[in-house]
Structures are given as C-alpha cells and as structure tokens.
Amino acid sequence: MAATNSGNSDGSTSGNSGESTKSGHKRIDAPTAMRRAAGQLAELLRLEPSSVSALKATGEGWSAHVEVVEVEKVPDTASVMASYSVSLDGQGQLIGYERIRRYARGQIDS
C-alpha cells in the first residue's frame, strides 16, 4: 500500500469522523488514519507497507496493525513479513510503534 497524501496541505482530508479525543481535539477520519499509519511507519523503517490489517479508534487517537515485507525472497511466499502495531494521536501523528509478529508470507493463521 503506497502512502498518498490526498487532501489538504497538512495531509488531512476534508471529512472528519466528528469524534473528539480525550484531549477534546477532533479526530481524523479512518481512511486518513490508515494512510498516515502506513506512511509514517514506511518513513521510519524505509520499507513499503503491504497493507493495514486492523484499525481501531482509541481514547487519544488511533491504533493500527500494518503489514510490511521485511525480507523479499523467491518464491514470493517465502518472503518474511512483519506486523507492526502503530499508535497515532487524534491528528494522525505517530506516537509509537512496535513489531508484534514476524511470519512467512505464505503462512496462514489457524
């Protein structure tokens, strides 16, 4: 998933979810949170995100799980993937991340 910046010059889009964070600020909408989680993690890791597999609103912003190819291999199913938990504040700024899982791309959860 490529991080794109469609919308305002600050990276936000025009549609907020209307919800506020605990600090009283408006929370960015879910599609914007997904793009920002993937994009900011990509900048830090210098790896291209594959997908955002989970997104959840929290009291202070958003929590997302972002899947990343860490080691490319042939065949593609042997590539090493990682799942990162990414925390964003209500305005979409990265406040933390953690690798929570590594797995082969062809691996299926049971």
PDB file of N, CA and C in Angstrom:
ATOM      1  N   MET A   1       0.858  -1.178   0.000  1.00  0.00           N
ATOM      2  CA  MET A   1       0.000   0.000   0.000  1.00  0.00           C
ATOM      3  C   MET A   1       0.891   1.224   0.000  1.00  0.00           C
ATOM      4  N   ALA A   2       0.736   2.051  -0.971  1.00  0.00           N
ATOM      5  CA  ALA A   2       1.529   3.260  -1.037  1.00  0.00           C
ATOM      6  C   ALA A   2       0.849   4.348  -0.231  1.00  0.00           C
ATOM      7  N   ALA A   3       1.644   5.080   0.517  1.00  0.00           N
ATOM      8  CA  ALA A   3       1.096   6.190   1.289  1.00  0.00           C
ATOM      9  C   ALA A   3       0.897   7.357   0.347  1.00  0.00           C
ATOM     10  N   THR A   4      -0.312   7.866   0.306  1.00  0.00           N
ATOM     11  CA  THR A   4      -0.588   9.012  -0.547  1.00  0.00           C
ATOM     12  C   THR A   4      -1.123  10.137   0.299  1.00  0.00           C
ATOM     13  N   ASN A   5      -0.950  11.329  -0.189  1.00  0.00           N
ATOM     14  CA  ASN A   5      -1.433  12.496   0.531  1.00  0.00           C
ATOM     15  C   ASN A   5      -2.448  13.191  -0.343  1.00  0.00           C
ATOM     16  N   SER A   6      -3.704  12.805  -0.182  1.00  0.00           N
ATOM     17  CA  SER A   6      -4.747  13.474  -0.932  1.00  0.00           C
ATOM     18  C   SER A   6      -5.545  14.327   0.034  1.00  0.00           C
ATOM     19  N   GLY A   7      -5.703  15.544  -0.307  1.00  0.00           N
ATOM     20  CA  GLY A   7      -6.467  16.420   0.582  1.00  0.00           C
ATOM     21  C   GLY A   7      -5.739  17.708   0.826  1.00  0.00           C
ATOM     22  N   ASN A   8      -5.799  18.206   2.046  1.00  0.00           N
ATOM     23  CA  ASN A   8      -5.231  19.493   2.409  1.00  0.00           C
ATOM     24  C   ASN A   8      -3.717  19.435   2.481  1.00  0.00           C
ATOM     25  N   SER A   9      -3.071  20.574   2.517  1.00  0.00           N
ATOM     26  CA  SER A   9      -1.612  20.628   2.539  1.00  0.00           C
ATOM     27  C   SER A   9      -1.016  19.977   3.773  1.00  0.00           C
ATOM     28  N   ASP A  10      -1.775  19.851   4.862  1.00  0.00           N
ATOM     29  CA  ASP A  10      -1.259  19.207   6.070  1.00  0.00           C
ATOM     30  C   ASP A  10      -1.488  17.700   6.046  1.00  0.00           C
ATOM     31  N   GLY A  11      -2.018  17.168   4.932  1.00  0.00           N
ATOM     32  CA  GLY A  11      -2.234  15.738   4.797  1.00  0.00           C
ATOM     33  C   GLY A  11      -3.602  15.278   5.250  1.00  0.00           C
ATOM     34  N   SER A  12      -4.414  16.192   5.785  1.00  0.00           N
ATOM     35  CA  SER A  12      -5.735  15.785   6.242  1.00  0.00           C
ATOM     36  C   SER A  12      -6.719  15.838   5.086  1.00  0.00           C
ATOM     37  N   THR A  13      -7.791  15.103   5.224  1.00  0.00           N
ATOM     38  CA  THR A  13      -8.857  15.172   4.241  1.00  0.00           C
ATOM     39  C   THR A  13      -9.976  15.998   4.824  1.00  0.00           C
ATOM     40  N   SER A  14     -10.920  16.342   3.995  1.00  0.00           N
ATOM     41  CA  SER A  14     -11.965  17.251   4.453  1.00  0.00           C
ATOM     42  C   SER A  14     -12.955  16.615   5.415  1.00  0.00           C
ATOM     43  N   GLY A  15     -13.094  15.271   5.414  1.00  0.00           N
ATOM     44  CA  GLY A  15     -14.111  14.645   6.256  1.00  0.00           C
ATOM     45  C   GLY A  15     -13.556  14.108   7.561  1.00  0.00           C
ATOM     46  N   ASN A  16     -13.848  14.749   8.677  1.00  0.00           N
ATOM     47  CA  ASN A  16     -13.506  14.207   9.989  1.00  0.00           C
ATOM     48  C   ASN A  16     -14.631  13.310  10.436  1.00  0.00           C
ATOM     49  N   SER A  17     -14.320  12.391  11.340  1.00  0.00           N
ATOM     50  CA  SER A  17     -15.348  11.494  11.830  1.00  0.00           C
ATOM     51  C   SER A  17     -16.297  12.224  12.770  1.00  0.00           C
ATOM     52  N   GLY A  18     -15.932  13.423  13.210  1.00  0.00           N
ATOM     53  CA  GLY A  18     -16.771  14.177  14.113  1.00  0.00           C
ATOM     54  C   GLY A  18     -16.518  13.847  15.566  1.00  0.00           C
ATOM     55  N   GLU A  19     -15.781  12.777  15.825  1.00  0.00           N
ATOM     56  CA  GLU A  19     -15.478  12.390  17.194  1.00  0.00           C
ATOM     57  C   GLU A  19     -14.332  13.234  17.725  1.00  0.00           C
ATOM     58  N   SER A  20     -14.273  13.334  19.040  1.00  0.00           N
ATOM     59  CA  SER A  20     -13.181  14.043  19.687  1.00  0.00           C
ATOM     60  C   SER A  20     -12.368  13.062  20.517  1.00  0.00           C
ATOM     61  N   THR A  21     -11.085  13.378  20.696  1.00  0.00           N
ATOM     62  CA  THR A  21     -10.224  12.579  21.553  1.00  0.00           C
ATOM     63  C   THR A  21     -10.436  13.010  22.997  1.00  0.00           C
ATOM     64  N   LYS A  22      -9.789  12.303  23.920  1.00  0.00           N
ATOM     65  CA  LYS A  22      -9.886  12.668  25.338  1.00  0.00           C
ATOM     66  C   LYS A  22      -9.425  14.095  25.582  1.00  0.00           C
ATOM     67  N   SER A  23      -8.485  14.574  24.748  1.00  0.00           N
ATOM     68  CA  SER A  23      -7.980  15.929  24.921  1.00  0.00           C
ATOM     69  C   SER A  23      -8.911  16.975  24.316  1.00  0.00           C
ATOM     70  N   GLY A  24     -10.025  16.530  23.693  1.00  0.00           N
ATOM     71  CA  GLY A  24     -11.009  17.472  23.169  1.00  0.00           C
ATOM     72  C   GLY A  24     -10.794  17.875  21.723  1.00  0.00           C
ATOM     73  N   HIS A  25      -9.720  17.412  21.077  1.00  0.00           N
ATOM     74  CA  HIS A  25      -9.473  17.736  19.674  1.00  0.00           C
ATOM     75  C   HIS A  25     -10.262  16.798  18.771  1.00  0.00           C
ATOM     76  N   LYS A  26     -10.610  17.285  17.575  1.00  0.00           N
ATOM     77  CA  LYS A  26     -11.280  16.443  16.596  1.00  0.00           C
ATOM     78  C   LYS A  26     -10.324  15.352  16.132  1.00  0.00           C
ATOM     79  N   ARG A  27     -10.863  14.143  15.959  1.00  0.00           N
ATOM     80  CA  ARG A  27     -10.084  13.001  15.492  1.00  0.00           C
ATOM     81  C   ARG A  27     -10.158  12.938  13.965  1.00  0.00           C
ATOM     82  N   ILE A  28      -9.023  12.654  13.297  1.00  0.00           N
ATOM     83  CA  ILE A  28      -9.038  12.460  11.851  1.00  0.00           C
ATOM     84  C   ILE A  28      -9.911  11.244  11.531  1.00  0.00           C
ATOM     85  N   ASP A  29     -10.363  11.141  10.273  1.00  0.00           N
ATOM     86  CA  ASP A  29     -11.220  10.017   9.895  1.00  0.00           C
ATOM     87  C   ASP A  29     -10.399   8.744   9.675  1.00  0.00           C
ATOM     88  N   ALA A  30     -11.090   7.608   9.595  1.00  0.00           N
ATOM     89  CA  ALA A  30     -10.431   6.301   9.499  1.00  0.00           C
ATOM     90  C   ALA A  30      -9.562   6.149   8.249  1.00  0.00           C
ATOM     91  N   PRO A  31     -10.030   6.513   7.048  1.00  0.00           N
ATOM     92  CA  PRO A  31      -9.157   6.365   5.875  1.00  0.00           C
ATOM     93  C   PRO A  31      -7.854   7.182   5.996  1.00  0.00           C
ATOM     94  N   THR A  32      -7.955   8.367   6.556  1.00  0.00           N
ATOM     95  CA  THR A  32      -6.767   9.197   6.749  1.00  0.00           C
ATOM     96  C   THR A  32      -5.838   8.558   7.776  1.00  0.00           C
ATOM     97  N   ALA A  33      -6.401   8.008   8.847  1.00  0.00           N
ATOM     98  CA  ALA A  33      -5.595   7.336   9.869  1.00  0.00           C
ATOM     99  C   ALA A  33      -4.849   6.146   9.269  1.00  0.00           C
ATOM    100  N   MET A  34      -5.511   5.380   8.397  1.00  0.00           N
ATOM    101  CA  MET A  34      -4.862   4.235   7.747  1.00  0.00           C
ATOM    102  C   MET A  34      -3.674   4.688   6.905  1.00  0.00           C
ATOM    103  N   ARG A  35      -3.881   5.715   6.090  1.00  0.00           N
ATOM    104  CA  ARG A  35      -2.794   6.220   5.233  1.00  0.00           C
ATOM    105  C   ARG A  35      -1.628   6.757   6.065  1.00  0.00           C
ATOM    106  N   ARG A  36      -1.953   7.485   7.128  1.00  0.00           N
ATOM    107  CA  ARG A  36      -0.888   8.057   7.955  1.00  0.00           C
ATOM    108  C   ARG A  36      -0.119   6.992   8.723  1.00  0.00           C
ATOM    109  N   ALA A  37      -0.812   5.974   9.242  1.00  0.00           N
ATOM    110  CA  ALA A  37      -0.137   4.892   9.955  1.00  0.00           C
ATOM    111  C   ALA A  37       0.851   4.191   9.025  1.00  0.00           C
ATOM    112  N   ALA A  38       0.397   3.841   7.826  1.00  0.00           N
ATOM    113  CA  ALA A  38       1.260   3.156   6.863  1.00  0.00           C
ATOM    114  C   ALA A  38       2.387   4.067   6.382  1.00  0.00           C
ATOM    115  N   GLY A  39       2.072   5.297   6.077  1.00  0.00           N
ATOM    116  CA  GLY A  39       3.071   6.225   5.540  1.00  0.00           C
ATOM    117  C   GLY A  39       4.165   6.578   6.527  1.00  0.00           C
ATOM    118  N   GLN A  40       3.798   6.867   7.762  1.00  0.00           N
ATOM    119  CA  GLN A  40       4.804   7.245   8.756  1.00  0.00           C
ATOM    120  C   GLN A  40       5.665   6.057   9.161  1.00  0.00           C
ATOM    121  N   LEU A  41       5.074   4.850   9.226  1.00  0.00           N
ATOM    122  CA  LEU A  41       5.873   3.659   9.517  1.00  0.00           C
ATOM    123  C   LEU A  41       6.852   3.407   8.380  1.00  0.00           C
ATOM    124  N   ALA A  42       6.407   3.576   7.143  1.00  0.00           N
ATOM    125  CA  ALA A  42       7.283   3.400   5.979  1.00  0.00           C
ATOM    126  C   ALA A  42       8.483   4.350   6.039  1.00  0.00           C
ATOM    127  N   GLU A  43       8.248   5.590   6.433  1.00  0.00           N
ATOM    128  CA  GLU A  43       9.343   6.554   6.553  1.00  0.00           C
ATOM    129  C   GLU A  43      10.371   6.109   7.583  1.00  0.00           C
ATOM    130  N   LEU A  44       9.906   5.611   8.721  1.00  0.00           N
ATOM    131  CA  LEU A  44      10.818   5.184   9.782  1.00  0.00           C
ATOM    132  C   LEU A  44      11.595   3.930   9.417  1.00  0.00           C
ATOM    133  N   LEU A  45      10.912   2.934   8.853  1.00  0.00           N
ATOM    134  CA  LEU A  45      11.539   1.646   8.562  1.00  0.00           C
ATOM    135  C   LEU A  45      12.229   1.602   7.206  1.00  0.00           C
ATOM    136  N   ARG A  46      11.872   2.547   6.331  1.00  0.00           N
ATOM    137  CA  ARG A  46      12.341   2.545   4.944  1.00  0.00           C
ATOM    138  C   ARG A  46      11.957   1.254   4.241  1.00  0.00           C
ATOM    139  N   LEU A  47      10.742   0.784   4.558  1.00  0.00           N
ATOM    140  CA  LEU A  47      10.140  -0.391   3.943  1.00  0.00           C
ATOM    141  C   LEU A  47       8.732  -0.022   3.511  1.00  0.00           C
ATOM    142  N   GLU A  48       8.297  -0.581   2.381  1.00  0.00           N
ATOM    143  CA  GLU A  48       6.970  -0.274   1.858  1.00  0.00           C
ATOM    144  C   GLU A  48       5.912  -1.144   2.542  1.00  0.00           C
ATOM    145  N   PRO A  49       4.894  -0.550   3.138  1.00  0.00           N
ATOM    146  CA  PRO A  49       3.837  -1.335   3.761  1.00  0.00           C
ATOM    147  C   PRO A  49       3.068  -2.151   2.725  1.00  0.00           C
ATOM    148  N   SER A  50       2.657  -3.333   3.114  1.00  0.00           N
ATOM    149  CA  SER A  50       1.869  -4.196   2.251  1.00  0.00           C
ATOM    150  C   SER A  50       0.385  -3.919   2.440  1.00  0.00           C
ATOM    151  N   SER A  51      -0.037  -3.739   3.707  1.00  0.00           N
ATOM    152  CA  SER A  51      -1.448  -3.471   3.990  1.00  0.00           C
ATOM    153  C   SER A  51      -1.611  -2.985   5.427  1.00  0.00           C
ATOM    154  N   VAL A  52      -2.785  -2.432   5.689  1.00  0.00           N
ATOM    155  CA  VAL A  52      -3.208  -2.127   7.054  1.00  0.00           C
ATOM    156  C   VAL A  52      -4.255  -3.180   7.377  1.00  0.00           C
ATOM    157  N   SER A  53      -3.937  -4.069   8.327  1.00  0.00           N
ATOM    158  CA  SER A  53      -4.823  -5.200   8.599  1.00  0.00           C
ATOM    159  C   SER A  53      -5.815  -4.938   9.729  1.00  0.00           C
ATOM    160  N   ALA A  54      -5.610  -3.876  10.491  1.00  0.00           N
ATOM    161  CA  ALA A  54      -6.549  -3.536  11.569  1.00  0.00           C
ATOM    162  C   ALA A  54      -6.443  -2.045  11.870  1.00  0.00           C
ATOM    163  N   LEU A  55      -7.558  -1.466  12.275  1.00  0.00           N
ATOM    164  CA  LEU A  55      -7.604  -0.059  12.670  1.00  0.00           C
ATOM    165  C   LEU A  55      -8.666   0.086  13.744  1.00  0.00           C
ATOM    166  N   LYS A  56      -8.306   0.773  14.835  1.00  0.00           N
ATOM    167  CA  LYS A  56      -9.243   0.935  15.950  1.00  0.00           C
ATOM    168  C   LYS A  56      -9.082   2.333  16.545  1.00  0.00           C
ATOM    169  N   ALA A  57     -10.200   2.993  16.790  1.00  0.00           N
ATOM    170  CA  ALA A  57     -10.178   4.284  17.480  1.00  0.00           C
ATOM    171  C   ALA A  57      -9.846   4.036  18.942  1.00  0.00           C
ATOM    172  N   THR A  58      -8.999   4.902  19.507  1.00  0.00           N
ATOM    173  CA  THR A  58      -8.644   4.822  20.923  1.00  0.00           C
ATOM    174  C   THR A  58      -9.008   6.144  21.582  1.00  0.00           C
ATOM    175  N   GLY A  59      -8.817   6.239  22.880  1.00  0.00           N
ATOM    176  CA  GLY A  59      -9.130   7.463  23.603  1.00  0.00           C
ATOM    177  C   GLY A  59      -8.319   8.654  23.145  1.00  0.00           C
ATOM    178  N   GLU A  60      -7.114   8.417  22.680  1.00  0.00           N
ATOM    179  CA  GLU A  60      -6.238   9.522  22.260  1.00  0.00           C
ATOM    180  C   GLU A  60      -6.052   9.631  20.763  1.00  0.00           C
ATOM    181  N   GLY A  61      -6.579   8.678  19.979  1.00  0.00           N
ATOM    182  CA  GLY A  61      -6.380   8.738  18.532  1.00  0.00           C
ATOM    183  C   GLY A  61      -6.744   7.435  17.857  1.00  0.00           C
ATOM    184  N   TRP A  62      -5.722   6.753  17.290  1.00  0.00           N
ATOM    185  CA  TRP A  62      -5.935   5.530  16.526  1.00  0.00           C
ATOM    186  C   TRP A  62      -4.844   4.516  16.822  1.00  0.00           C
ATOM    187  N   SER A  63      -5.205   3.242  16.711  1.00  0.00           N
ATOM    188  CA  SER A  63      -4.262   2.132  16.782  1.00  0.00           C
ATOM    189  C   SER A  63      -4.438   1.320  15.508  1.00  0.00           C
ATOM    190  N   ALA A  64      -3.332   0.971  14.835  1.00  0.00           N
ATOM    191  CA  ALA A  64      -3.406   0.218  13.586  1.00  0.00           C
ATOM    192  C   ALA A  64      -2.375  -0.899  13.588  1.00  0.00           C
ATOM    193  N   HIS A  65      -2.662  -1.958  12.837  1.00  0.00           N
ATOM    194  CA  HIS A  65      -1.686  -3.005  12.557  1.00  0.00           C
ATOM    195  C   HIS A  65      -1.319  -2.869  11.088  1.00  0.00           C
ATOM    196  N   VAL A  66      -0.027  -2.696  10.830  1.00  0.00           N
ATOM    197  CA  VAL A  66       0.472  -2.500   9.475  1.00  0.00           C
ATOM    198  C   VAL A  66       1.377  -3.675   9.115  1.00  0.00           C
ATOM    199  N   GLU A  67       1.107  -4.306   7.969  1.00  0.00           N
ATOM    200  CA  GLU A  67       1.904  -5.435   7.489  1.00  0.00           C
ATOM    201  C   GLU A  67       2.991  -4.919   6.546  1.00  0.00           C
ATOM    202  N   VAL A  68       4.219  -5.419   6.736  1.00  0.00           N
ATOM    203  CA  VAL A  68       5.379  -4.955   5.975  1.00  0.00           C
ATOM    204  C   VAL A  68       6.176  -6.163   5.497  1.00  0.00           C
ATOM    205  N   VAL A  69       6.689  -6.116   4.258  1.00  0.00           N
ATOM    206  CA  VAL A  69       7.618  -7.140   3.784  1.00  0.00           C
ATOM    207  C   VAL A  69       9.001  -6.745   4.301  1.00  0.00           C
ATOM    208  N   GLU A  70       9.569  -7.556   5.199  1.00  0.00           N
ATOM    209  CA  GLU A  70      10.885  -7.248   5.761  1.00  0.00           C
ATOM    210  C   GLU A  70      12.012  -7.836   4.929  1.00  0.00           C
ATOM    211  N   VAL A  71      11.804  -9.045   4.370  1.00  0.00           N
ATOM    212  CA  VAL A  71      12.829  -9.695   3.549  1.00  0.00           C
ATOM    213  C   VAL A  71      12.146 -10.296   2.327  1.00  0.00           C
ATOM    214  N   GLU A  72      12.486  -9.785   1.142  1.00  0.00           N
ATOM    215  CA  GLU A  72      11.948 -10.318  -0.112  1.00  0.00           C
ATOM    216  C   GLU A  72      12.678 -11.602  -0.465  1.00  0.00           C
ATOM    217  N   LYS A  73      11.924 -12.651  -0.834  1.00  0.00           N
ATOM    218  CA  LYS A  73      12.517 -13.919  -1.238  1.00  0.00           C
ATOM    219  C   LYS A  73      11.783 -14.457  -2.453  1.00  0.00           C
ATOM    220  N   VAL A  74      12.435 -15.401  -3.129  1.00  0.00           N
ATOM    221  CA  VAL A  74      11.822 -16.102  -4.250  1.00  0.00           C
ATOM    222  C   VAL A  74      11.728 -17.556  -3.848  1.00  0.00           C
ATOM    223  N   PRO A  75      10.565 -18.176  -3.903  1.00  0.00           N
ATOM    224  CA  PRO A  75       9.295 -17.605  -4.351  1.00  0.00           C
ATOM    225  C   PRO A  75       8.751 -16.593  -3.344  1.00  0.00           C
ATOM    226  N   ASP A  76       7.814 -15.798  -3.822  1.00  0.00           N
ATOM    227  CA  ASP A  76       7.220 -14.725  -3.025  1.00  0.00           C
ATOM    228  C   ASP A  76       6.637 -15.234  -1.704  1.00  0.00           C
ATOM    229  N   THR A  77       6.119 -16.453  -1.689  1.00  0.00           N
ATOM    230  CA  THR A  77       5.505 -16.992  -0.471  1.00  0.00           C
ATOM    231  C   THR A  77       6.529 -17.241   0.631  1.00  0.00           C
ATOM    232  N   ALA A  78       7.810 -17.222   0.289  1.00  0.00           N
ATOM    233  CA  ALA A  78       8.867 -17.411   1.293  1.00  0.00           C
ATOM    234  C   ALA A  78       9.339 -16.084   1.891  1.00  0.00           C
ATOM    235  N   SER A  79       8.842 -14.966   1.387  1.00  0.00           N
ATOM    236  CA  SER A  79       9.230 -13.651   1.916  1.00  0.00           C
ATOM    237  C   SER A  79       8.867 -13.545   3.392  1.00  0.00           C
ATOM    238  N   VAL A  80       9.671 -12.805   4.150  1.00  0.00           N
ATOM    239  CA  VAL A  80       9.426 -12.614   5.577  1.00  0.00           C
ATOM    240  C   VAL A  80       8.612 -11.338   5.764  1.00  0.00           C
ATOM    241  N   MET A  81       7.460 -11.502   6.397  1.00  0.00           N
ATOM    242  CA  MET A  81       6.555 -10.400   6.673  1.00  0.00           C
ATOM    243  C   MET A  81       6.639 -10.049   8.149  1.00  0.00           C
ATOM    244  N   ALA A  82       6.211  -8.835   8.486  1.00  0.00           N
ATOM    245  CA  ALA A  82       6.114  -8.425   9.893  1.00  0.00           C
ATOM    246  C   ALA A  82       4.853  -7.609  10.074  1.00  0.00           C
ATOM    247  N   SER A  83       4.264  -7.761  11.238  1.00  0.00           N
ATOM    248  CA  SER A  83       3.090  -6.980  11.606  1.00  0.00           C
ATOM    249  C   SER A  83       3.518  -6.002  12.692  1.00  0.00           C
ATOM    250  N   TYR A  84       3.236  -4.729  12.469  1.00  0.00           N
ATOM    251  CA  TYR A  84       3.581  -3.678  13.421  1.00  0.00           C
ATOM    252  C   TYR A  84       2.318  -3.059  13.993  1.00  0.00           C
ATOM    253  N   SER A  85       2.323  -2.835  15.291  1.00  0.00           N
ATOM    254  CA  SER A  85       1.272  -2.077  15.952  1.00  0.00           C
ATOM    255  C   SER A  85       1.708  -0.618  15.946  1.00  0.00           C
ATOM    256  N   VAL A  86       0.877   0.240  15.384  1.00  0.00           N
ATOM    257  CA  VAL A  86       1.200   1.663  15.240  1.00  0.00           C
ATOM    258  C   VAL A  86       0.169   2.487  16.001  1.00  0.00           C
ATOM    259  N   SER A  87       0.629   3.430  16.819  1.00  0.00           N
ATOM    260  CA  SER A  87      -0.261   4.322  17.566  1.00  0.00           C
ATOM    261  C   SER A  87      -0.153   5.730  17.013  1.00  0.00           C
ATOM    262  N   LEU A  88      -1.308   6.333  16.754  1.00  0.00           N
ATOM    263  CA  LEU A  88      -1.374   7.712  16.262  1.00  0.00           C
ATOM    264  C   LEU A  88      -2.168   8.548  17.253  1.00  0.00           C
ATOM    265  N   ASP A  89      -1.821   9.832  17.356  1.00  0.00           N
ATOM    266  CA  ASP A  89      -2.658  10.726  18.150  1.00  0.00           C
ATOM    267  C   ASP A  89      -3.882  11.091  17.309  1.00  0.00           C
ATOM    268  N   GLY A  90      -4.765  11.890  17.842  1.00  0.00           N
ATOM    269  CA  GLY A  90      -6.004  12.241  17.162  1.00  0.00           C
ATOM    270  C   GLY A  90      -5.825  13.005  15.867  1.00  0.00           C
ATOM    271  N   GLN A  91      -4.683  13.665  15.697  1.00  0.00           N
ATOM    272  CA  GLN A  91      -4.400  14.406  14.472  1.00  0.00           C
ATOM    273  C   GLN A  91      -3.598  13.584  13.476  1.00  0.00           C
ATOM    274  N   GLY A  92      -3.310  12.322  13.827  1.00  0.00           N
ATOM    275  CA  GLY A  92      -2.635  11.428  12.888  1.00  0.00           C
ATOM    276  C   GLY A  92      -1.127  11.395  12.983  1.00  0.00           C
ATOM    277  N   GLN A  93      -0.560  11.965  14.037  1.00  0.00           N
ATOM    278  CA  GLN A  93       0.888  11.934  14.208  1.00  0.00           C
ATOM    279  C   GLN A  93       1.293  10.652  14.931  1.00  0.00           C
ATOM    280  N   LEU A  94       2.335   9.999  14.430  1.00  0.00           N
ATOM    281  CA  LEU A  94       2.826   8.770  15.037  1.00  0.00           C
ATOM    282  C   LEU A  94       3.329   9.043  16.446  1.00  0.00           C
ATOM    283  N   ILE A  95       2.848   8.262  17.411  1.00  0.00           N
ATOM    284  CA  ILE A  95       3.329   8.422  18.789  1.00  0.00           C
ATOM    285  C   ILE A  95       4.008   7.154  19.293  1.00  0.00           C
ATOM    286  N   GLY A  96       3.933   6.068  18.505  1.00  0.00           N
ATOM    287  CA  GLY A  96       4.634   4.852  18.889  1.00  0.00           C
ATOM    288  C   GLY A  96       4.390   3.733  17.907  1.00  0.00           C
ATOM    289  N   TYR A  97       5.342   2.786  17.856  1.00  0.00           N
ATOM    290  CA  TYR A  97       5.149   1.592  17.044  1.00  0.00           C
ATOM    291  C   TYR A  97       5.936   0.450  17.659  1.00  0.00           C
ATOM    292  N   GLU A  98       5.513  -0.786  17.343  1.00  0.00           N
ATOM    293  CA  GLU A  98       6.159  -1.974  17.887  1.00  0.00           C
ATOM    294  C   GLU A  98       5.929  -3.138  16.933  1.00  0.00           C
ATOM    295  N   ARG A  99       7.000  -3.892  16.634  1.00  0.00           N
ATOM    296  CA  ARG A  99       6.812  -5.100  15.829  1.00  0.00           C
ATOM    297  C   ARG A  99       6.212  -6.156  16.739  1.00  0.00           C
ATOM    298  N   ILE A 100       5.083  -6.729  16.318  1.00  0.00           N
ATOM    299  CA  ILE A 100       4.393  -7.689  17.169  1.00  0.00           C
ATOM    300  C   ILE A 100       4.445  -9.116  16.624  1.00  0.00           C
ATOM    301  N   ARG A 101       4.871  -9.265  15.369  1.00  0.00           N
ATOM    302  CA  ARG A 101       4.887 -10.600  14.788  1.00  0.00           C
ATOM    303  C   ARG A 101       5.728 -10.626  13.529  1.00  0.00           C
ATOM    304  N   ARG A 102       6.468 -11.728  13.314  1.00  0.00           N
ATOM    305  CA  ARG A 102       7.161 -11.999  12.046  1.00  0.00           C
ATOM    306  C   ARG A 102       6.670 -13.346  11.548  1.00  0.00           C
ATOM    307  N   TYR A 103       6.497 -13.460  10.230  1.00  0.00           N
ATOM    308  CA  TYR A 103       5.960 -14.699   9.676  1.00  0.00           C
ATOM    309  C   TYR A 103       6.298 -14.788   8.182  1.00  0.00           C
ATOM    310  N   ALA A 104       6.231 -16.013   7.643  1.00  0.00           N
ATOM    311  CA  ALA A 104       6.413 -16.215   6.206  1.00  0.00           C
ATOM    312  C   ALA A 104       5.139 -15.762   5.502  1.00  0.00           C
ATOM    313  N   ARG A 105       5.293 -15.113   4.356  1.00  0.00           N
ATOM    314  CA  ARG A 105       4.138 -14.578   3.625  1.00  0.00           C
ATOM    315  C   ARG A 105       3.096 -15.662   3.340  1.00  0.00           C
ATOM    316  N   GLY A 106       3.513 -16.867   3.063  1.00  0.00           N
ATOM    317  CA  GLY A 106       2.582 -17.938   2.731  1.00  0.00           C
ATOM    318  C   GLY A 106       1.917 -18.573   3.930  1.00  0.00           C
ATOM    319  N   GLN A 107       2.276 -18.145   5.130  1.00  0.00           N
ATOM    320  CA  GLN A 107       1.731 -18.730   6.360  1.00  0.00           C
ATOM    321  C   GLN A 107       0.286 -18.273   6.572  1.00  0.00           C
ATOM    322  N   ILE A 108      -0.545 -19.217   6.961  1.00  0.00           N
ATOM    323  CA  ILE A 108      -1.950 -18.917   7.235  1.00  0.00           C
ATOM    324  C   ILE A 108      -2.187 -19.077   8.733  1.00  0.00           C
ATOM    325  N   ASP A 109      -2.853 -18.082   9.346  1.00  0.00           N
ATOM    326  CA  ASP A 109      -3.199 -18.190  10.769  1.00  0.00           C
ATOM    327  C   ASP A 109      -4.200 -19.315  10.968  1.00  0.00           C
ATOM    328  N   SER A 110      -4.047 -20.015  12.069  1.00  0.00           N
ATOM    329  CA  SER A 110      -5.003 -21.105  12.357  1.00  0.00           C
ATOM    330  C   SER A 110      -6.047 -20.664  13.353  1.00  0.00           C
TER     331      SER A 110
END
